[in-house]
Every structure is written in C-alpha cells, then in structure tokens.
Short mmCIF file of C-alpha atoms in Angstrom, two decimals:
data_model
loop_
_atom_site.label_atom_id
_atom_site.label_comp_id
_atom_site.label_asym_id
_atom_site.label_seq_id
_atom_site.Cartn_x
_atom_site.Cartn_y
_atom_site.Cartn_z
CA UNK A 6 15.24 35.79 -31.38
CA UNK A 7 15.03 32.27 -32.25
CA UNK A 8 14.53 31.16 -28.35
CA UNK A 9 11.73 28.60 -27.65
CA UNK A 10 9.01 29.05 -25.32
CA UNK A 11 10.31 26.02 -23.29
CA UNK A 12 14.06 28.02 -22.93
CA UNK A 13 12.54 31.32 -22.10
CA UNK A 14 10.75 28.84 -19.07
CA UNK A 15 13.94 27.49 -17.80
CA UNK A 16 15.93 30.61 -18.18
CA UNK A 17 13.16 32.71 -16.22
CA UNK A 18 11.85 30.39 -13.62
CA UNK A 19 14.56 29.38 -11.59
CA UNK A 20 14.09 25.95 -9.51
CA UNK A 21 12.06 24.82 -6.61
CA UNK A 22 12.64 21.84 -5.41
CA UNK A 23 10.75 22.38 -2.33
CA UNK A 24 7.71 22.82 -4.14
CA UNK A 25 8.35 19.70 -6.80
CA UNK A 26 8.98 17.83 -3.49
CA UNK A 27 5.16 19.15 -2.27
CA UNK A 28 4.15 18.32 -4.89
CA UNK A 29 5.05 14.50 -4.78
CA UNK A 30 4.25 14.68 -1.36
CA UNK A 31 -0.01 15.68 -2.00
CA UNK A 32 0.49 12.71 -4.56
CA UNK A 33 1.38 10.39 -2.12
CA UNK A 34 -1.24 11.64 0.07
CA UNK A 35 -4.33 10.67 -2.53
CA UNK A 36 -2.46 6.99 -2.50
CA UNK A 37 -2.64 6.80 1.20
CA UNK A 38 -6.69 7.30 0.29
CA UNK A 39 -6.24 4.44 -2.37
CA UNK A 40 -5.15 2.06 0.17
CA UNK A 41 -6.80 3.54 3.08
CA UNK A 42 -10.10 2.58 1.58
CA UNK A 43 -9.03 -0.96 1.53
CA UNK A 44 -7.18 -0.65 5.18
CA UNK A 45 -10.98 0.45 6.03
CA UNK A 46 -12.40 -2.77 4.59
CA UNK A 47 -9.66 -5.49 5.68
CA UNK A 48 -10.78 -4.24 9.86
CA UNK A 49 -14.11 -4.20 8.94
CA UNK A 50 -14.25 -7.63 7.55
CA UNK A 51 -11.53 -8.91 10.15
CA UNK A 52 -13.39 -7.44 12.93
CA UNK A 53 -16.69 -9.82 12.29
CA UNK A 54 -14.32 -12.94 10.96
CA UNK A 55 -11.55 -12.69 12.87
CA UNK A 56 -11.11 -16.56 13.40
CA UNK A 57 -11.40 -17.17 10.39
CA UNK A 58 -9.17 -14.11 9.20
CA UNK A 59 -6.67 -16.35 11.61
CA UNK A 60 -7.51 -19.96 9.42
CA UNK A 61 -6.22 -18.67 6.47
CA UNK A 62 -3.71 -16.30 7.37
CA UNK A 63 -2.17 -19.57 8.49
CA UNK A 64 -1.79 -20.91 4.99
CA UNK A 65 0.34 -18.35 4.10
CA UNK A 66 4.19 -18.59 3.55
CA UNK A 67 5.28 -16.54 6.40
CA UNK A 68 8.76 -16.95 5.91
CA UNK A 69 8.18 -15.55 1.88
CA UNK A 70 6.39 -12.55 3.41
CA UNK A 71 9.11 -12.30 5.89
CA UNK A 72 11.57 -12.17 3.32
CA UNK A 73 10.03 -10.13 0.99
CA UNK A 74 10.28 -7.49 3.93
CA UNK A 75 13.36 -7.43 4.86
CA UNK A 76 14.01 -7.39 0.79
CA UNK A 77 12.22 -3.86 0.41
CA UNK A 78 13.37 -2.47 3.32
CA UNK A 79 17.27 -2.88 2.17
CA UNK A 80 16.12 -2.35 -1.25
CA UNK A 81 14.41 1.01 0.41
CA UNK A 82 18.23 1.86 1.77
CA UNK A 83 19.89 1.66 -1.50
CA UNK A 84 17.67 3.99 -2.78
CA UNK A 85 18.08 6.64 0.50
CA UNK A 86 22.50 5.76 -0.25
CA UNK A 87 22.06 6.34 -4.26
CA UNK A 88 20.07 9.71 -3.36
CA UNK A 89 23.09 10.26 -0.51
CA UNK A 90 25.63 9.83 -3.14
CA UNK A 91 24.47 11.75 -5.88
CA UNK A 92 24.28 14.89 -3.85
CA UNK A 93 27.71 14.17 -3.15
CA UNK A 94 28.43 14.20 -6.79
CA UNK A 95 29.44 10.29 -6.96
CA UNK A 96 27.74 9.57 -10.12
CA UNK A 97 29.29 5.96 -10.08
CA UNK A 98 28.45 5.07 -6.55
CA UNK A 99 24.39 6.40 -7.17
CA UNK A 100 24.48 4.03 -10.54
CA UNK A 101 25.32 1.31 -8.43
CA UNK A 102 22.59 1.82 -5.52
CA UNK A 103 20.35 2.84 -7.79
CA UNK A 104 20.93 -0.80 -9.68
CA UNK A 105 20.78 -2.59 -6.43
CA UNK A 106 17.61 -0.70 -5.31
CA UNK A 107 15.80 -2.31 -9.07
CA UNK A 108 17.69 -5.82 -8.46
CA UNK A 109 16.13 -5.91 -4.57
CA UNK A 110 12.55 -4.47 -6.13
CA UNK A 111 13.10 -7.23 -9.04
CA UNK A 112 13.62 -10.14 -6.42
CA UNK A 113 10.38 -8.88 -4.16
CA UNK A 114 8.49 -9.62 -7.95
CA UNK A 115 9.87 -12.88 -8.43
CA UNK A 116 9.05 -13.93 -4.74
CA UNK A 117 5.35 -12.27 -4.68
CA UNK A 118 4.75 -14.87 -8.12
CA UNK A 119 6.36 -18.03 -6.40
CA UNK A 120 3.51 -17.01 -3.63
CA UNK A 121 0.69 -16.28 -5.65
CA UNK A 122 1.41 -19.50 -8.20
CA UNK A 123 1.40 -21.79 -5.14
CA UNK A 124 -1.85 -20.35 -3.84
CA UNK A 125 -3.48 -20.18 -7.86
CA UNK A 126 -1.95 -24.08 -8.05
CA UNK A 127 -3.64 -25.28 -4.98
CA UNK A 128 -6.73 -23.73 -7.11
CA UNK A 129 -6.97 -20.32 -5.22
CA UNK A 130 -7.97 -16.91 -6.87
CA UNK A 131 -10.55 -14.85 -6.59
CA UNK A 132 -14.14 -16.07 -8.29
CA UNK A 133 -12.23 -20.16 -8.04
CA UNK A 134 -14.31 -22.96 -7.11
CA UNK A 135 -11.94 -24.14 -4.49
CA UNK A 136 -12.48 -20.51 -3.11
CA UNK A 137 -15.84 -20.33 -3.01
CA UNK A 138 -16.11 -23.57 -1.10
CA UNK A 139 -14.08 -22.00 1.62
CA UNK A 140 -15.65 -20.64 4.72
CA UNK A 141 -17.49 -16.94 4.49
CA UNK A 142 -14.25 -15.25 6.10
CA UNK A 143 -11.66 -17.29 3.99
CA UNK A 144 -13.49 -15.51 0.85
CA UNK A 145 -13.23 -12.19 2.36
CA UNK A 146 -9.66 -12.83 3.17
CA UNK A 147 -8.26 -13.95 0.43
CA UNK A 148 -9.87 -11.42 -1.88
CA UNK A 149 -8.29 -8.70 0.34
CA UNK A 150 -5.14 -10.56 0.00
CA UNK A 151 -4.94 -10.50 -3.66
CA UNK A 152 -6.27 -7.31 -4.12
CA UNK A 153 -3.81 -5.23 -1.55
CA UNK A 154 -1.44 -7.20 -2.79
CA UNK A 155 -1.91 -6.94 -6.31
CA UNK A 156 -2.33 -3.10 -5.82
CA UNK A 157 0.89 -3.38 -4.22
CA UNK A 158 2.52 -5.47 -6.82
CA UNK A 159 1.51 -2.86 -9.52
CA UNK A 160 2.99 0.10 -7.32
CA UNK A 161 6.55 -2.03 -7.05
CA UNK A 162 5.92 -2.58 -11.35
CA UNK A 163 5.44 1.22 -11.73
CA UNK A 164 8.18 2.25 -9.16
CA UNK A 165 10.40 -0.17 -10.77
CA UNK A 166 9.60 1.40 -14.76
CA UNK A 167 10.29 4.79 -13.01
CA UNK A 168 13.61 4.12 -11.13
CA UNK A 169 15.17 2.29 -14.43
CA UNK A 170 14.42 5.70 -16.11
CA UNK A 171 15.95 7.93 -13.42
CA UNK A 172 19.05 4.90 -13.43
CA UNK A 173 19.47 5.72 -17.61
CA UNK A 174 19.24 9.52 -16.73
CA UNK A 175 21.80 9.37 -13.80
CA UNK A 176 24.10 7.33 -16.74
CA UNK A 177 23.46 9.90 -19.06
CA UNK A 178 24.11 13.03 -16.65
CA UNK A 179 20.73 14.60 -17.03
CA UNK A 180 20.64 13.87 -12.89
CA UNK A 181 23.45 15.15 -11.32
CA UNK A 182 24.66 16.72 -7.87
CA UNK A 183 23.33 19.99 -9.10
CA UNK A 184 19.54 18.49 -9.82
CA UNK A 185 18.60 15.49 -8.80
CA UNK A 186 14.73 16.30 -7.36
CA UNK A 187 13.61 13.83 -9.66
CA UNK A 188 15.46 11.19 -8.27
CA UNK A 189 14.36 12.63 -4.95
CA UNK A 190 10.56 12.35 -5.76
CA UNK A 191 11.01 8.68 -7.19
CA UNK A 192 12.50 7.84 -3.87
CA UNK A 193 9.53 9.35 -2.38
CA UNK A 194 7.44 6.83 -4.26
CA UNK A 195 9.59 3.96 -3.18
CA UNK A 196 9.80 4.71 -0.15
CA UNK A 197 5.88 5.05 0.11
CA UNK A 198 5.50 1.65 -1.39
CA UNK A 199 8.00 0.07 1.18
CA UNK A 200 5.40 1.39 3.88
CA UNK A 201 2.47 0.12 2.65
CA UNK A 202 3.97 -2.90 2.86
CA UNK A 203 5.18 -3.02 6.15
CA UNK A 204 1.75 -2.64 7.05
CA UNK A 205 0.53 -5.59 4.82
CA UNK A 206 3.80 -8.23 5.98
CA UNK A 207 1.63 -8.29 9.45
CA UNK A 208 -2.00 -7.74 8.40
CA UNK A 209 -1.82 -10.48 5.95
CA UNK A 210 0.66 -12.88 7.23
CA UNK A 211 1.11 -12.37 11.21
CA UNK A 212 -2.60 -12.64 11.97
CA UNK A 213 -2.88 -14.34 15.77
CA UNK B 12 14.25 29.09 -2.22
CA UNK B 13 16.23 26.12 -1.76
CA UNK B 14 16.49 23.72 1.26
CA UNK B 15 18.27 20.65 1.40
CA UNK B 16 17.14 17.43 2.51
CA UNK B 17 19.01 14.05 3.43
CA UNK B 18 20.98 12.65 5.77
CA UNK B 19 24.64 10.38 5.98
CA UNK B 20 24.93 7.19 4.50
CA UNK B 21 25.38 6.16 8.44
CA UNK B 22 22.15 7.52 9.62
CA UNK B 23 20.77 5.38 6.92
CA UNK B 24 22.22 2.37 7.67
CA UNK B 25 21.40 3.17 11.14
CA UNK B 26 17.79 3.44 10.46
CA UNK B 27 17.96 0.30 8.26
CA UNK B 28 19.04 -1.79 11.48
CA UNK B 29 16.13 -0.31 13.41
CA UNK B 30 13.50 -1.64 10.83
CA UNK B 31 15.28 -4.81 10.16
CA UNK B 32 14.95 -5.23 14.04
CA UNK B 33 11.61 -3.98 14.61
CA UNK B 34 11.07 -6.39 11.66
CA UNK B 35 12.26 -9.32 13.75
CA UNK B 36 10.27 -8.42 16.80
CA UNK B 37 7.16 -8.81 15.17
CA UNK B 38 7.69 -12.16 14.27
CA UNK B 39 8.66 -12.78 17.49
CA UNK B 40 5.86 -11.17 19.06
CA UNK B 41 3.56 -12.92 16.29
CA UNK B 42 5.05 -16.68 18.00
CA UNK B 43 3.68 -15.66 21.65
CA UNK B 44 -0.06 -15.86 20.39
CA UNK B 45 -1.40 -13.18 21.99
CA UNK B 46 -4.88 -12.74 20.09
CA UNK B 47 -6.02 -9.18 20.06
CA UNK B 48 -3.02 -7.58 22.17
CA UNK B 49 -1.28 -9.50 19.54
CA UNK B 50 -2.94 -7.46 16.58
CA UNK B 51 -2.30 -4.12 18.59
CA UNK B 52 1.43 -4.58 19.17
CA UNK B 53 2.10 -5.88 15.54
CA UNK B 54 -0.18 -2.29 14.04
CA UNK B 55 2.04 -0.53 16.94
CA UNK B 56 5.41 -2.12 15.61
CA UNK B 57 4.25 -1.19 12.03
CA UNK B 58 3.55 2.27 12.31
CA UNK B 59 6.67 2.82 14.60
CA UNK B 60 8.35 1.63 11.38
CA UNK B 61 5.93 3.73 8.79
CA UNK B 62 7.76 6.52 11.35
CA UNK B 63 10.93 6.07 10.79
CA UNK B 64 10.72 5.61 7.15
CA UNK B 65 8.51 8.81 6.59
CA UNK B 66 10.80 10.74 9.00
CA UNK B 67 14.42 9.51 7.97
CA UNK B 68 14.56 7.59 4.16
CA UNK B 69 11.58 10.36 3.15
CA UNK B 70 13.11 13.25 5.43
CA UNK B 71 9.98 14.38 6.40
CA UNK B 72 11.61 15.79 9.85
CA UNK B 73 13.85 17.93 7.71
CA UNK B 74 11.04 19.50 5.78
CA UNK B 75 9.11 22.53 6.44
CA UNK B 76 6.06 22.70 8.87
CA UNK B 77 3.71 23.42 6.04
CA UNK B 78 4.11 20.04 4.34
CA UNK B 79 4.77 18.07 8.10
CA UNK B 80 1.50 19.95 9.09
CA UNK B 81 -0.76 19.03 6.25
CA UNK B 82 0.92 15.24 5.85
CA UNK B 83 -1.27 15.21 9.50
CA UNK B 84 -4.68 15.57 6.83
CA UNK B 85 -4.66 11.94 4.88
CA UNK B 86 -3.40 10.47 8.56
CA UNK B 87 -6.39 12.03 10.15
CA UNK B 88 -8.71 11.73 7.44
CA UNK B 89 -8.33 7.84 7.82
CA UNK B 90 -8.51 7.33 11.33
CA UNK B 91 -12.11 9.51 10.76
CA UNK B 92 -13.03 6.90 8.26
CA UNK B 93 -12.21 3.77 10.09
CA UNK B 94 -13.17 4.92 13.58
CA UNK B 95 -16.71 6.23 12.78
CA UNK B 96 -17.10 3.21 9.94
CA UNK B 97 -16.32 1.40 13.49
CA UNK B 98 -18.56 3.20 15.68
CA UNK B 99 -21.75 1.61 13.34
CA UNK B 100 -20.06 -1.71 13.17
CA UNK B 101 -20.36 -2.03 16.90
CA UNK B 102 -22.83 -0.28 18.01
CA UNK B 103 -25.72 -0.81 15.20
#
C-alpha cells in the first residue's frame, strides 16, 4: 500500500474533458469582462471625439495592422490543424503546426514592436510631451491604443509561454491522441486572443 | 462522459478563407468612407468573424447547450453595459 494520494486520484476519477473544456470556457468568459470594460470606454470616448478618433487613427500603419491580422488568423489555423492532427494520432504533423502556430504568434510580436517603436520614436506614449500637446481626443485615443493593445500583446506573450509548453509535452508524449484536452484548452486561449483582435484591427486602425 | 469536438483539416482551411476574405472586405469597405455606416459594417464584419471563429476553430456549435447557452451571459452582460452606459451618454 505504497500508492500516493495523487495515483489513487487518477486511478478513481476517470476523465472529463467536457468539463476541463467548461472550465476554460467560464475563464474566457471573465476575459471577455477584461476587455469588455475597455470596449465600453473606447465607444464612449469615440462617441464624443469621433473626428478626432478619425485624425489619429490615420497615423496608424494600416497595412502593419492589416498584416498582423491576417498573421493571427493563419497562425489561429495551425493551431485548429495541430489540434486536428493529434486526435488523429500524427504526433509529427501536430509538432509541426504547433511550431508554425508559435513562429506566426512570434512574427505578430516582432511587428506590434516595429509599430509601437515608430509611434514611441516620433515621441508618442502615454504621459509624453508630444502627447499631451495633441488634441483632447488624440490623448484619449492613443491611450486606448496602447493599452488594448498592450493588454493584447501580453495575452499573445502568455499564449505564446503556454503553447511552447504544450509543443515540449506533445515532443515528449505526455499529449497524445488519447489526451490532448490540454492542448484543446490552450487553443481555446488562442483562439480567444485571435478574436479580440479582430475586433481591435478595425477599431483602432479602420476608423472612417 | 466523453464527447468529441473538432472538425477536418478542410473545414478549417475552409473557414480560414472566409476570415481572410471577410478580412479583405473590411479594408475595402474602410476605402469607400462611409462615416458612421462605415463603423457599423466594419463592427458587423468583425463579429461575423468573432462567429466563425467561436463556432468552428473553438467548436462551440459542437458543444453542449449548457455551455452555448451560458456563453450567451458575458455577450449579454456587455451589450447591458455599453447600451445603458449609452443611454446616459446621450440622453443626460
């Protein structure tokens, strides 16, 4: 009787993914309350400054935002083909999406800093001088900008820290066609992120 | 109890095209300068998008009614928030 309390668990409870996938799911609902809050104040504020909302909108890199979206929504596939695959039992195949779905989440990174160095090099960030000059609704906008955005940034960061530990544990067989819910929820999570930004690509950059 | 969620790699790709479209239109729709009707179509186009990602890459159309039923709670609970924070914007 040398059995630990953690093996008695697994070898009584048996597993239920549907309720680990709940689970994840009333997670991602308190984050759609994290943003929503800010969601509330960006059509508040653009509601009373909405030509100037549209002034410095303009001065964003539409084309990086446009990019950036079509990189996390392919980035978001390779993570729905690596979860495909491994039910499938094609370890190899779900190493490879699941490398292509960090690459694509890497390259979002690397374009969000070429953005936010051009705006902190023309002397923009929040509490600058060159800010503060700005117009009432420039300040508002640009603080929501790199807030959301920021908030957003950390969300990619975190999802990115969580799918290079689900890639070593797909590597090292601990996921596998017979239990792979936690690759499941981290999808979940990516997947989430991906939709909060296609809601920021127009709110930020698309604003007529 | 165990239930299985997913779909083909095709569907995926599939859905992929869709966004990368809807994407596109956007953009275009973004060009034509259409001021508020502008604003409407491009929240329109986004959550058409939010749609298919919740209900394809997240499978939430495979899952039970339980979890598609309360996912309607955070939805609702912001429209509350920003329609009656709207109701004292405009009519204060």
């Amino acid at each position: 009787m040398s059995m630990t309390m953690a093996e008695q668990r697994t070898m009584s409870q048996p597993k239920d993914d549907t309720g680990s996938r709940i689970g994840m799911w009333l997670f991602l609902f308190t984050e759609i309350l994290l943003f929503g809050g800010l969601f509330l104040l960006y059509a508040v504020f653009r509601s009373q400054n909405s030509g100037e909302f549209h002034k410095a909108a303009g001065d964003l890199n539409r084309t990086a935002g446009a990019v950036n979206t079509v990189v996390l929504l392919t980035s978001s596939l390779a993570m729905a083909l690596a979860i495909a695959a491994i039910r499938l039992g094609k370890k190899q195949a779900s190493v490879i999406f699941q490398g292509i779905t960090i690459l694509l989440g890497l390259a979002f990174l690397v374009i969000k800093y070429y953005e936010w160095s051009v705006k902190i090099g023309h002397g923009i960030y929040p509490g600058s001088p060159a800010l503060l000059a700005l117009a009432h609704g420039e300040i508002l906008f640009y603080g929501l900008y790199f807030v959301m955005t920021g908030l957003h940034g950390l969300h990619v960061i975190i999802g990115l820290g969580i799918l290079c530990f689900m890639l070593s544990s797909t590597t090292r067989g601990k996921i596998s066609s017979s239990d792979f819910i936690r690759l499941e929820n981290s999808g979940l999570y990516w997947h989430f992120v991906d939709t909060i930004w296609v809601y920021l690509f127009p709110l930020f950059y698309l604003v007529t | 109890m165990k239930t299985e969620t997913g779909s083909s790699y095709r569907t995926y790709l599939v859905i992929w095209l869709l966004l990368l479209g809807l994407t596109a239109v956007t953009v275009a729709v973004y060009r034509l300068h259409l001021g508020n009707a502008g604003a409407a179509a491009a929240l329109a186009i986004a959550s058409l998008k939010a749609g298919l990602i919740l209900l394809y890459f997240m499978n939430l159309r495979q899952e039970g009614r339980f979890l598609q039923g309360i996912f309607l709670i955070p939805v609702l609970l912001i429209g509350i928030l920003i329609g009656f924070t709207f109701l004292d914007v405009w009519y204060r």
